[in-house]
Coordinates of C-alpha atoms in Angstrom, one line a residue:
Chain U
M1 CA 70.2 13.6 -2.3
K2 CA 72.9 16.0 -2.9
T3 CA 71.6 18.5 -5.5
V4 CA 68.6 20.6 -6.3
N5 CA 68.5 18.9 -9.7
E6 CA 68.0 15.4 -8.1
A7 CA 65.1 16.8 -5.9
A8 CA 63.6 18.4 -9.0
L9 CA 63.7 15.1 -10.9
W10 CA 62.1 13.3 -8.0
L11 CA 59.3 15.9 -7.7
Q12 CA 58.7 15.6 -11.4
S13 CA 58.2 11.8 -11.1
H14 CA 55.7 11.9 -8.2
D15 CA 52.3 13.6 -7.7
T16 CA 49.6 14.5 -5.2
Y17 CA 51.8 16.3 -2.7
V18 CA 51.0 17.1 0.9
I19 CA 53.6 19.6 2.2
L20 CA 54.2 19.6 6.0
T21 CA 55.4 22.6 8.0
H22 CA 56.8 22.3 11.5
C23 CA 55.0 23.1 14.7
R24 CA 54.9 26.8 15.5
P25 CA 55.7 27.5 11.9
D26 CA 57.8 30.6 11.2
G27 CA 58.0 32.7 8.0
D28 CA 60.5 30.4 6.5
A29 CA 58.4 27.3 6.9
V30 CA 55.2 29.0 5.7
G31 CA 56.9 30.9 2.8
S32 CA 58.7 27.8 1.6
A33 CA 55.5 25.7 1.7
I34 CA 53.4 28.3 -0.1
S35 CA 55.9 28.8 -2.9
L36 CA 56.6 25.1 -3.4
C37 CA 52.8 24.3 -3.4
L38 CA 52.1 27.1 -6.0
G39 CA 55.1 26.0 -8.0
L40 CA 54.1 22.4 -8.1
R41 CA 50.6 23.3 -9.1
S42 CA 51.9 25.5 -11.9
I43 CA 53.6 22.6 -13.6
G44 CA 50.4 20.5 -13.4
K45 CA 50.9 18.6 -10.2
T46 CA 48.3 18.3 -7.4
A47 CA 49.7 19.8 -4.3
Y48 CA 48.4 20.9 -0.9
I49 CA 49.8 22.3 2.4
W50 CA 48.8 20.4 5.5
K51 CA 46.7 22.7 7.6
N52 CA 48.8 23.5 10.6
P53 CA 46.6 24.8 13.5
Q54 CA 49.5 27.1 14.5
F55 CA 49.7 29.1 11.3
T56 CA 49.9 32.7 12.4
P57 CA 47.0 34.9 11.3
R58 CA 49.1 37.2 9.2
Y59 CA 49.9 34.4 6.7
L60 CA 46.4 33.0 6.4
P61 CA 45.4 35.1 3.4
R62 CA 48.4 33.8 1.5
L63 CA 47.5 30.2 2.4
Q64 CA 43.9 30.4 1.2
G65 CA 43.0 27.7 -1.3
L66 CA 46.2 25.8 -0.6
V67 CA 45.5 23.9 2.7
I68 CA 44.0 20.5 3.3
D69 CA 43.3 18.7 6.6
T70 CA 42.6 15.2 5.3
V71 CA 45.2 13.1 3.4
P72 CA 44.2 12.4 -0.2
E73 CA 44.6 8.9 -1.7
H74 CA 48.1 8.1 -3.0
A75 CA 49.5 11.2 -1.3
T76 CA 53.2 11.9 -1.5
I77 CA 54.2 13.4 1.9
I78 CA 57.0 15.9 1.9
S79 CA 58.3 18.4 4.5
V80 CA 60.0 21.8 4.3
D81 CA 62.2 23.5 6.9
M82 CA 61.7 20.6 9.4
A83 CA 64.8 19.3 11.1
T84 CA 63.3 16.4 13.0
E85 CA 60.0 14.4 13.2
G86 CA 59.8 15.7 16.8
L87 CA 58.8 19.0 15.2
L88 CA 55.8 17.6 13.3
P89 CA 52.7 19.9 13.7
I90 CA 50.5 19.0 16.6
N91 CA 47.8 17.5 14.3
G92 CA 50.4 15.7 12.2
K93 CA 52.2 13.3 14.5
D94 CA 50.9 10.4 12.4
F95 CA 53.1 11.4 9.6
A96 CA 56.1 10.1 11.5
G97 CA 57.9 7.5 9.3
K98 CA 55.8 8.4 6.3
I99 CA 57.7 11.4 4.9
L100 CA 59.2 10.7 1.5
L101 CA 61.2 13.9 1.0
S102 CA 62.6 16.5 3.4
L103 CA 63.7 19.8 1.9
D104 CA 65.7 21.6 4.6
H105 CA 68.6 23.9 5.5
H106 CA 69.2 22.7 9.1
P107 CA 72.6 21.0 9.5
S108 CA 70.9 19.1 12.4
N109 CA 68.4 17.4 10.1
T110 CA 68.1 13.8 11.4
G111 CA 67.5 12.2 8.0
Y112 CA 64.1 11.1 9.1
A113 CA 62.7 11.1 5.5
Q114 CA 63.2 8.5 2.8
H115 CA 65.0 11.2 0.8
S116 CA 66.5 14.4 2.1
L117 CA 67.9 17.5 0.4
V118 CA 69.6 19.5 3.2
L119 CA 71.5 22.6 2.1
A120 CA 73.0 24.0 5.3
Q121 CA 74.6 27.0 3.5
C122 CA 71.1 28.4 2.8
A123 CA 70.1 31.1 5.4
G124 CA 66.5 30.2 4.8
C125 CA 64.9 27.1 3.4
G126 CA 63.3 29.5 0.9
E127 CA 66.6 29.9 -0.9
L128 CA 66.6 26.2 -1.6
I129 CA 63.0 26.3 -2.8
W130 CA 63.7 29.2 -5.2
D131 CA 66.5 27.2 -6.8
L132 CA 64.3 24.2 -6.9
L133 CA 61.5 26.1 -8.6
E134 CA 63.9 27.3 -11.2
E135 CA 65.2 23.8 -11.8
L136 CA 61.6 22.6 -12.2
G137 CA 61.1 25.2 -14.9
V138 CA 58.4 27.0 -12.9
A139 CA 57.3 30.4 -14.2
I140 CA 57.7 32.2 -10.9
T141 CA 54.8 34.5 -10.1
K142 CA 54.4 37.5 -7.7
E143 CA 52.7 35.2 -5.1
M144 CA 55.6 32.7 -5.2
A145 CA 58.2 35.4 -5.1
E146 CA 56.6 37.1 -2.1
A147 CA 56.4 33.8 -0.3
I148 CA 60.1 33.2 -0.8
Y149 CA 60.9 36.7 0.2
I150 CA 59.0 36.2 3.5
A151 CA 60.9 32.9 4.0
I152 CA 64.4 34.4 3.6
S153 CA 63.8 37.8 5.1
T154 CA 62.3 36.3 8.3
D155 CA 65.1 33.8 8.8
T156 CA 67.8 36.5 8.4
G157 CA 66.1 39.2 10.5
C158 CA 65.7 41.2 7.2
F159 CA 69.3 40.4 6.1
R160 CA 70.8 41.5 9.4
F161 CA 72.0 38.2 10.8
S162 CA 75.3 36.6 10.2
N163 CA 73.7 33.7 8.2
T164 CA 73.0 36.1 5.3
T165 CA 75.0 35.3 2.3
A166 CA 75.5 36.6 -1.3
H167 CA 73.1 33.8 -2.3
T168 CA 70.5 35.2 0.1
F169 CA 70.8 38.7 -1.4
M170 CA 70.7 37.2 -4.9
T171 CA 67.5 35.3 -4.1
A172 CA 66.0 38.5 -2.8
A173 CA 67.0 40.3 -6.0
K174 CA 65.3 37.7 -8.1
A175 CA 62.1 37.9 -5.9
V176 CA 61.9 41.6 -6.5
E177 CA 62.5 41.1 -10.2
H178 CA 59.6 38.6 -10.2
G179 CA 57.3 41.2 -8.8
A180 CA 57.5 40.8 -5.0
D181 CA 56.2 44.0 -3.4
I182 CA 58.6 44.0 -0.5
A183 CA 58.0 47.4 1.3
P184 CA 54.6 46.5 2.8
I185 CA 56.0 43.0 3.8
N186 CA 59.0 44.6 5.5
R187 CA 56.8 47.1 7.3
E188 CA 54.5 44.4 8.7
L189 CA 57.3 42.0 9.6
F190 CA 60.2 44.2 10.8
E191 CA 58.8 47.6 11.6
I192 CA 55.5 47.3 13.4
K193 CA 55.5 46.4 17.1
S194 CA 52.3 45.9 19.2
K195 CA 51.4 48.2 22.0
G196 CA 51.9 45.3 24.4
R197 CA 55.4 44.7 23.2
L198 CA 56.4 48.4 23.4
R199 CA 54.9 48.7 26.9
L200 CA 56.8 45.5 27.9
E201 CA 60.1 46.8 26.5
S202 CA 59.5 50.1 28.4
R203 CA 59.0 48.3 31.6
I204 CA 62.0 45.9 31.1
M205 CA 64.2 48.9 30.2
A206 CA 63.1 50.9 33.3
N207 CA 64.1 48.0 35.5
M208 CA 67.2 46.8 33.8
E209 CA 70.4 46.6 35.8
F210 CA 73.8 47.4 34.4
Y211 CA 77.2 46.2 35.7
A212 CA 80.8 46.7 34.7
D213 CA 80.4 50.2 33.2
G214 CA 77.4 49.1 31.2
K215 CA 79.1 46.1 29.6
V216 CA 76.7 43.7 31.4
A217 CA 72.9 44.2 31.4
I218 CA 70.4 42.0 33.3
A219 CA 66.7 42.3 32.8
C220 CA 63.9 40.4 34.4
L221 CA 60.6 39.6 32.7
P222 CA 58.1 38.5 35.4
Q223 CA 55.2 36.4 34.0
T224 CA 52.8 38.7 35.9
W225 CA 53.9 41.5 33.4
V226 CA 53.1 39.3 30.4
E227 CA 49.6 38.7 31.8
E228 CA 49.0 42.3 33.0
L229 CA 50.1 43.9 29.7
E230 CA 48.2 41.2 27.7
V231 CA 51.3 40.3 25.7
T232 CA 51.0 37.5 23.2
E233 CA 53.5 34.8 22.3
D234 CA 54.1 36.7 19.1
D235 CA 54.9 39.8 21.1
L236 CA 57.6 37.9 23.0
D237 CA 59.5 37.0 19.8
S238 CA 63.2 37.5 20.4
I239 CA 62.7 39.4 23.6
S240 CA 65.6 37.5 25.1
G241 CA 67.9 39.4 22.8
F242 CA 66.6 42.8 24.0
P243 CA 69.4 43.6 26.6
R244 CA 72.0 43.0 24.0
T245 CA 70.5 45.6 21.6
I246 CA 71.6 48.4 24.0
D247 CA 74.7 50.4 23.1
G248 CA 77.8 49.1 24.9
V249 CA 76.3 45.9 26.3
Q250 CA 78.6 43.0 25.7
V251 CA 76.8 40.4 27.9
G252 CA 73.0 40.7 27.9
I253 CA 70.9 38.5 30.2
M254 CA 67.2 38.0 30.3
V255 CA 65.6 36.1 33.3
R256 CA 62.1 34.8 33.0
D257 CA 59.8 32.8 35.4
S258 CA 57.4 31.5 32.7
E259 CA 57.6 28.1 34.5
P260 CA 56.7 28.2 38.2
G261 CA 59.6 27.6 40.7
K262 CA 62.2 28.1 38.0
A263 CA 64.2 31.0 36.7
K264 CA 65.1 30.6 33.0
L265 CA 68.1 32.6 31.9
S266 CA 69.0 33.6 28.3
V267 CA 72.5 34.9 27.9
R268 CA 73.7 36.7 24.7
T269 CA 77.3 37.8 24.3
A270 CA 79.6 39.8 22.0
N271 CA 82.9 38.5 20.7
G272 CA 85.3 37.9 23.5
Y273 CA 82.7 36.6 25.9
D274 CA 81.4 33.0 26.1
A275 CA 77.7 32.7 27.0
S276 CA 78.0 28.9 26.8
A277 CA 80.8 28.8 29.4
Y278 CA 78.7 30.9 31.8
C279 CA 75.5 28.8 31.3
S280 CA 77.3 25.5 31.6
K281 CA 78.4 26.5 35.1
L282 CA 74.7 26.5 36.0
G283 CA 73.9 23.3 34.2
G284 CA 72.9 24.8 30.8
G285 CA 74.6 25.2 27.5
G286 CA 74.4 26.5 23.9
H287 CA 76.7 28.5 21.7
K288 CA 79.4 31.1 22.4
A289 CA 77.1 34.0 21.4
A290 CA 73.8 32.6 22.8
A291 CA 73.2 30.1 25.6
G292 CA 70.7 29.4 28.3
C293 CA 70.2 27.7 31.6
A294 CA 67.6 27.3 34.4
V295 CA 68.0 27.8 38.1
A296 CA 65.5 26.6 40.8
G297 CA 63.8 29.5 42.6
T298 CA 62.7 33.0 41.9
L299 CA 63.8 35.6 39.3
E300 CA 66.0 37.1 42.1
D301 CA 67.6 33.6 42.6
G302 CA 68.4 33.4 38.9
K303 CA 69.9 36.8 38.8
K304 CA 72.1 36.1 41.8
A305 CA 73.3 32.8 40.4
I306 CA 74.4 34.3 37.0
L307 CA 76.0 37.4 38.7
E308 CA 78.0 35.0 40.9
V309 CA 79.2 33.2 37.8
L310 CA 80.1 36.4 36.1
K311 CA 82.1 37.4 39.2
Q312 CA 84.0 34.1 39.1
E313 CA 84.8 34.6 35.5
Q314 CA 85.9 38.2 36.2
V315 CA 83.4 39.7 33.8
I316 CA 82.1 41.9 36.6
Chain A
M1 CA 76.4 62.4 -18.7
K2 CA 73.9 59.6 -19.2
T3 CA 75.9 56.5 -18.4
V4 CA 78.3 55.0 -15.9
N5 CA 80.6 54.3 -18.9
E6 CA 80.9 58.1 -19.7
A7 CA 81.7 58.9 -16.0
A8 CA 84.4 56.1 -16.0
L9 CA 86.0 57.5 -19.1
W10 CA 86.0 61.0 -17.6
L11 CA 87.5 59.8 -14.4
Q12 CA 90.2 57.9 -16.3
S13 CA 91.2 61.1 -18.1
H14 CA 91.6 63.2 -15.0
D15 CA 93.6 63.0 -11.8
T16 CA 94.2 64.4 -8.3
Y17 CA 90.7 64.0 -7.1
V18 CA 89.2 65.7 -4.1
I19 CA 85.8 64.0 -3.2
L20 CA 83.2 66.1 -1.4
T21 CA 80.5 64.8 0.8
H22 CA 77.4 66.8 1.9
C23 CA 77.0 68.5 5.3
R24 CA 75.8 66.1 8.0
P25 CA 77.0 63.2 5.9
D26 CA 75.1 60.0 6.1
G27 CA 76.2 56.4 5.5
D28 CA 75.6 56.7 1.8
A29 CA 77.7 59.8 1.4
V30 CA 80.6 58.5 3.5
G31 CA 80.5 55.0 2.1
S32 CA 80.3 56.3 -1.5
A33 CA 83.3 58.6 -0.9
I34 CA 85.4 55.9 0.7
S35 CA 84.9 53.3 -1.9
L36 CA 85.4 55.8 -4.8
C37 CA 88.6 57.1 -3.2
L38 CA 90.0 53.7 -2.7
G39 CA 88.9 52.6 -6.1
L40 CA 90.6 55.6 -7.8
R41 CA 93.8 55.0 -5.9
S42 CA 93.8 51.3 -6.8
I43 CA 94.0 52.3 -10.5
G44 CA 96.9 54.7 -9.9
K45 CA 95.1 57.9 -9.4
T46 CA 95.7 60.4 -6.6
A47 CA 92.5 60.8 -4.6
Y48 CA 91.4 62.2 -1.3
I49 CA 88.2 62.8 0.6
W50 CA 87.6 66.4 1.8
K51 CA 87.7 66.4 5.6
N52 CA 84.1 67.0 6.6
P53 CA 84.0 68.2 10.2
Q54 CA 80.6 66.5 10.6
F55 CA 81.8 62.9 9.8
T56 CA 80.2 60.7 12.6
P57 CA 82.8 59.0 14.8
R58 CA 81.7 55.5 13.8
Y59 CA 83.1 56.1 10.3
L60 CA 86.4 57.7 11.2
P61 CA 88.5 54.4 11.3
R62 CA 87.4 53.7 7.7
L63 CA 88.3 57.2 6.6
Q64 CA 91.8 57.1 8.1
G65 CA 94.5 57.9 5.5
L66 CA 91.9 59.2 3.0
V67 CA 91.1 62.7 4.2
I68 CA 92.7 66.0 3.3
D69 CA 91.8 69.5 4.5
T70 CA 93.8 71.6 2.0
V71 CA 93.2 71.6 -1.7
P72 CA 96.2 70.2 -3.7
E73 CA 97.4 71.9 -6.8
H74 CA 95.5 71.0 -10.1
A75 CA 92.8 69.3 -8.0
T76 CA 89.8 67.8 -9.7
I77 CA 86.8 68.5 -7.4
I78 CA 84.0 66.0 -7.5
S79 CA 81.0 65.3 -5.3
V80 CA 79.1 62.2 -4.3
D81 CA 75.4 62.0 -3.1
M82 CA 75.1 65.8 -3.1
A83 CA 71.9 67.2 -4.6
T84 CA 72.7 70.9 -4.4
E85 CA 75.6 73.2 -3.6
G86 CA 73.5 74.4 -0.6
L87 CA 74.6 71.1 1.0
L88 CA 78.3 71.7 0.7
P89 CA 80.1 70.9 4.0
I90 CA 80.4 73.7 6.5
N91 CA 84.1 74.1 5.7
G92 CA 83.6 73.7 1.9
K93 CA 81.4 76.5 0.9
D94 CA 84.2 77.8 -1.4
F95 CA 83.9 74.8 -3.6
A96 CA 80.7 76.3 -5.0
G97 CA 81.0 76.7 -8.8
K98 CA 84.2 74.6 -8.8
I99 CA 82.8 71.1 -8.9
L100 CA 83.6 69.3 -12.1
L101 CA 81.6 66.1 -11.6
S102 CA 78.6 65.2 -9.5
L103 CA 77.8 61.5 -8.9
D104 CA 74.4 61.4 -7.4
H105 CA 71.1 59.5 -7.2
H106 CA 68.8 62.4 -6.1
P107 CA 66.3 63.3 -8.9
S108 CA 66.4 66.8 -7.4
N109 CA 70.0 67.3 -8.3
T110 CA 70.3 70.9 -9.5
G111 CA 73.0 70.3 -12.1
Y112 CA 75.4 72.5 -10.2
A113 CA 78.5 70.6 -11.5
Q114 CA 80.1 70.9 -14.9
H115 CA 79.2 67.2 -15.5
S116 CA 76.7 65.2 -13.6
L117 CA 75.7 61.5 -13.5
V118 CA 72.4 61.3 -11.7
L119 CA 70.9 57.8 -11.5
A120 CA 67.7 58.3 -9.7
Q121 CA 66.7 54.6 -9.9
C122 CA 69.5 53.8 -7.4
A123 CA 68.3 53.6 -3.8
G124 CA 71.8 54.6 -2.6
C125 CA 74.5 56.5 -4.4
G126 CA 76.7 53.6 -3.5
E127 CA 74.9 51.4 -6.1
L128 CA 76.1 53.8 -8.8
I129 CA 79.6 53.8 -7.3
W130 CA 79.8 50.0 -7.4
D131 CA 78.9 50.0 -11.1
L132 CA 81.4 52.8 -11.7
L133 CA 84.2 50.9 -10.0
E134 CA 83.4 47.8 -12.1
E135 CA 83.4 50.0 -15.2
L136 CA 86.8 51.4 -14.2
G137 CA 88.2 47.8 -13.9
V138 CA 88.9 48.2 -10.2
A139 CA 89.7 45.0 -8.3
I140 CA 87.1 45.6 -5.5
T141 CA 88.5 44.9 -2.1
K142 CA 86.9 44.1 1.3
E143 CA 87.2 47.7 2.4
M144 CA 85.6 49.0 -0.8
A145 CA 82.8 46.4 -0.6
E146 CA 82.1 47.2 3.1
A147 CA 81.9 50.9 2.3
I148 CA 79.4 50.3 -0.5
Y149 CA 77.4 48.0 1.8
I150 CA 77.2 50.8 4.4
A151 CA 76.1 53.2 1.7
I152 CA 73.3 51.1 0.4
S153 CA 72.1 49.5 3.6
T154 CA 71.8 52.9 5.4
D155 CA 69.9 54.5 2.6
T156 CA 67.4 51.7 2.5
G157 CA 67.0 51.1 6.3
C158 CA 68.7 47.7 5.8
F159 CA 66.6 46.9 2.7
R160 CA 63.3 47.7 4.4
F161 CA 62.3 50.9 2.6
S162 CA 60.3 51.1 -0.7
N163 CA 63.3 52.4 -2.6
T164 CA 65.0 49.0 -2.4
T165 CA 65.2 47.4 -5.8
A166 CA 66.6 44.2 -7.3
H167 CA 69.7 46.2 -8.2
T168 CA 70.1 47.1 -4.6
F169 CA 70.0 43.5 -3.5
M170 CA 72.4 42.5 -6.4
T171 CA 74.9 45.1 -5.2
A172 CA 74.6 43.8 -1.7
A173 CA 75.2 40.3 -3.0
K174 CA 78.3 41.4 -4.8
A175 CA 79.6 43.2 -1.7
V176 CA 79.3 40.0 0.3
E177 CA 81.0 38.1 -2.6
H178 CA 83.9 40.6 -2.4
G179 CA 84.4 40.0 1.3
A180 CA 82.1 42.4 3.1
D181 CA 81.6 41.2 6.7
I182 CA 78.1 42.5 7.0
A183 CA 76.9 41.0 10.4
P184 CA 78.9 43.4 12.6
I185 CA 78.0 46.3 10.4
N186 CA 74.3 45.5 10.6
R187 CA 74.5 45.1 14.4
E188 CA 76.1 48.5 14.8
L189 CA 73.9 50.3 12.3
F190 CA 70.5 48.7 12.7
E191 CA 70.3 46.8 16.0
I192 CA 72.0 48.7 18.7
K193 CA 70.1 51.6 20.4
S194 CA 71.5 53.9 23.0
K195 CA 70.2 53.8 26.6
G196 CA 69.1 57.4 26.0
R197 CA 67.0 56.5 22.9
L198 CA 65.4 53.5 24.7
R199 CA 64.5 55.6 27.7
L200 CA 63.2 58.3 25.4
E201 CA 61.0 55.8 23.5
S202 CA 59.7 54.4 26.8
R203 CA 58.7 57.9 27.9
I204 CA 57.1 58.8 24.6
M205 CA 55.2 55.5 24.6
A206 CA 54.0 56.0 28.2
N207 CA 52.5 59.4 27.2
M208 CA 51.2 58.6 23.7
E209 CA 47.5 59.3 23.0
F210 CA 45.4 57.1 20.8
Y211 CA 42.2 58.1 18.9
A212 CA 39.8 56.4 16.6
D213 CA 40.3 52.9 18.0
G214 CA 44.0 53.1 17.9
K215 CA 44.2 54.2 14.2
V216 CA 45.6 57.6 15.2
A217 CA 48.5 58.0 17.6
I218 CA 49.9 61.4 18.8
A219 CA 53.1 61.7 20.8
C220 CA 54.9 64.7 22.2
L221 CA 58.6 65.0 22.6
P222 CA 59.3 68.0 24.9
Q223 CA 62.8 69.4 24.4
T224 CA 63.2 69.1 28.3
W225 CA 63.2 65.3 27.9
V226 CA 66.0 65.5 25.3
E227 CA 68.1 67.5 27.7
E228 CA 67.1 65.5 30.8
L229 CA 67.9 62.1 29.2
E230 CA 71.0 63.4 27.5
V231 CA 69.8 62.3 24.2
T232 CA 72.1 63.1 21.2
E233 CA 71.1 64.2 17.7
D234 CA 72.1 60.6 16.6
D235 CA 69.7 59.2 19.1
L236 CA 66.8 61.2 17.6
D237 CA 67.3 59.7 14.2
S238 CA 63.9 58.9 12.7
I239 CA 62.1 59.4 16.0
S240 CA 59.3 61.1 14.1
G241 CA 58.3 57.8 12.6
F242 CA 58.0 56.1 16.0
P243 CA 54.2 56.5 16.5
R244 CA 53.6 54.8 13.1
T245 CA 55.6 51.7 14.1
I246 CA 52.8 50.7 16.5
D247 CA 50.5 48.0 15.4
G248 CA 47.2 49.3 14.0
V249 CA 48.3 53.0 13.7
Q250 CA 47.4 54.5 10.4
V251 CA 48.2 58.1 11.2
G252 CA 51.2 58.7 13.4
I253 CA 52.0 62.2 14.7
M254 CA 55.0 63.5 16.6
V255 CA 55.0 67.0 18.1
R256 CA 58.2 68.6 19.1
D257 CA 59.1 72.0 20.6
S258 CA 62.8 72.0 19.6
E259 CA 62.4 75.7 18.5
P260 CA 61.0 78.0 21.2
G261 CA 57.4 79.3 20.7
K262 CA 56.7 76.8 18.0
A263 CA 55.2 73.3 17.8
K264 CA 56.6 71.3 14.9
L265 CA 54.5 68.4 13.7
S266 CA 55.5 65.4 11.7
V267 CA 52.7 63.3 10.3
R268 CA 53.2 59.8 8.9
T269 CA 50.3 57.9 7.3
A270 CA 49.4 54.6 5.8
N271 CA 47.7 54.1 2.4
G272 CA 44.3 55.8 2.4
Y273 CA 45.3 58.7 4.5
D274 CA 47.0 61.9 3.2
A275 CA 49.6 63.4 5.6
S276 CA 50.2 66.2 3.1
A277 CA 46.5 67.2 3.0
Y278 CA 46.4 67.5 6.8
C279 CA 49.6 69.5 7.1
S280 CA 48.8 71.9 4.3
K281 CA 45.7 72.9 6.3
L282 CA 48.2 74.2 8.9
G283 CA 50.5 75.8 6.4
G284 CA 52.9 72.9 5.9
G285 CA 53.3 70.2 3.2
G286 CA 55.1 67.2 2.0
H287 CA 54.2 63.8 0.6
K288 CA 51.1 61.7 1.0
A289 CA 52.8 59.3 3.4
A290 CA 55.0 61.8 5.3
A291 CA 54.5 65.5 5.8
G292 CA 55.1 68.3 8.3
C293 CA 54.0 71.7 9.6
A294 CA 54.6 74.1 12.4
V295 CA 52.1 75.8 14.7
A296 CA 52.8 78.8 16.9
G297 CA 52.5 78.0 20.6
T298 CA 53.1 75.1 22.9
L299 CA 53.1 71.3 22.3
E300 CA 49.5 71.3 23.5
D301 CA 48.6 74.0 20.9
G302 CA 50.2 71.8 18.2
K303 CA 48.3 68.8 19.3
K304 CA 45.0 70.6 19.4
A305 CA 45.5 72.1 15.9
I306 CA 46.2 68.8 14.2
L307 CA 43.4 67.0 16.1
E308 CA 41.0 69.7 14.9
V309 CA 42.2 69.1 11.3
L310 CA 41.7 65.3 11.7
K311 CA 38.2 65.9 13.0
Q312 CA 37.4 68.1 10.0
E313 CA 38.7 65.4 7.7
Q314 CA 36.6 62.9 9.6
V315 CA 39.7 60.8 10.5
I316 CA 38.7 60.9 14.1

């Protein structure tokens, strides 16, 4: 499928939808699923979201009345925001090979579904869903608008990331016009940090090392801290990017020992520095601005290895 | 004046503009001034921005070639984002009584100018300026679009605050359509923190006190820390809100001793709590969600006083 219109016609001609989200579902997956499910119901279709055991607690109130954990007869299985069947939820591996429509924005979508609509220009899958709901003639409600807002705001870091486009802002404008109350959502998603996260950041900051006049910052995150400070997986979200949020830092490195015997390095760089080049020297890879690698040994071993590379590359 | 159209007609019929920004100019003031100045020049007008000695360094490259510090003959003095003449820049007090047009979004605008266009529904004055440029028939350039983006994104905390409307998002969408490269702007304005700020937050966090099962958080910021950590005024931006960014905190209080012999308290509250009521008991005031007061004495005295009020109010 190439257009939202084709996907809309297909959805109009089927029924009894079960919508899948990927494992460890983020705001874009959950928001896209909720709005699509509500939209399909509003035009008379039967629709459910497959109960993903990894839904984060903050989204459960919005999912109430929408989820199902058995497959109804004659179900039409569709997925949102899912690039590969390898990302099926942990209780949904049996859906492999049975997905009829994939609605996605990942250019890496493997084409696993019978039909796919992949719009890679969308920052969030939620943008595609909004256009689809309009195409379906859905009267978009506050609940749908807020779900889409969650989808697009989380996938763009509240419109900060470089994937944000005019279309993203336009979709946010429409969400507000359709009643989305965005201030409390923004506060919950982008402003509030847990005590554990703040204490962890404090400790990371106090132990951070700077090189090359502050252009390079290296931080270690020992797993013992994670346990000691009772930090959750949610608290660790995007912690790898923390060194690069410091003024003047062009190359930010986070070293973790979350797997025993291994130092995992995340490297984030500004324009003019190539994270992928540094990491590939240690057997890793990624993009120019964000890459990773793993080194056998302790946190100290990992730090030494990347510092050696940065010396070779004349960064420090 | 009631409409953007009236303001456009007025601007078309005058010339030799000197645009004033308020003292301690923020992104909205600077961005509004830059885009208006460029826009007026693009339609053949002579236009300058009055050189405000408090322009922050980050905006100076964008101001290059636009500023002036002597008043040309037959100048038309106008102001952007300025609610009262009390806010005239420190080197512009003589403009009092001479401002012919005020373009503003503050409902508290005192009507000091001969003509005023005050659109209080705009989150940033930049929204009004965009509509004005369109009305003037300006071909909006990347430079103008980025200046407007700076204006509206800073006044909404990157679209997080409750003042953000559909019109704000629409204006951002148009800015991107007109070439604004927003990712580096967002990174500089909303992602990067100075080492001083991060160290200060660490120290505040380590010394924060929690009451009522974590619903109330009180933090002190001794002026000695500001000096010791070499924290700038810029670094202290919105530090008063820090306690309220912690998960679960409904009443966040920051106590500072920036003036000798006085403890200044900032109180921020969630729905269901009334910051203004607490502060008025100590001779201060403000809004329900954000209020302030001052207590004679030390930081400890300030803390004791507000805790006493919270006990009386049965918050703790």
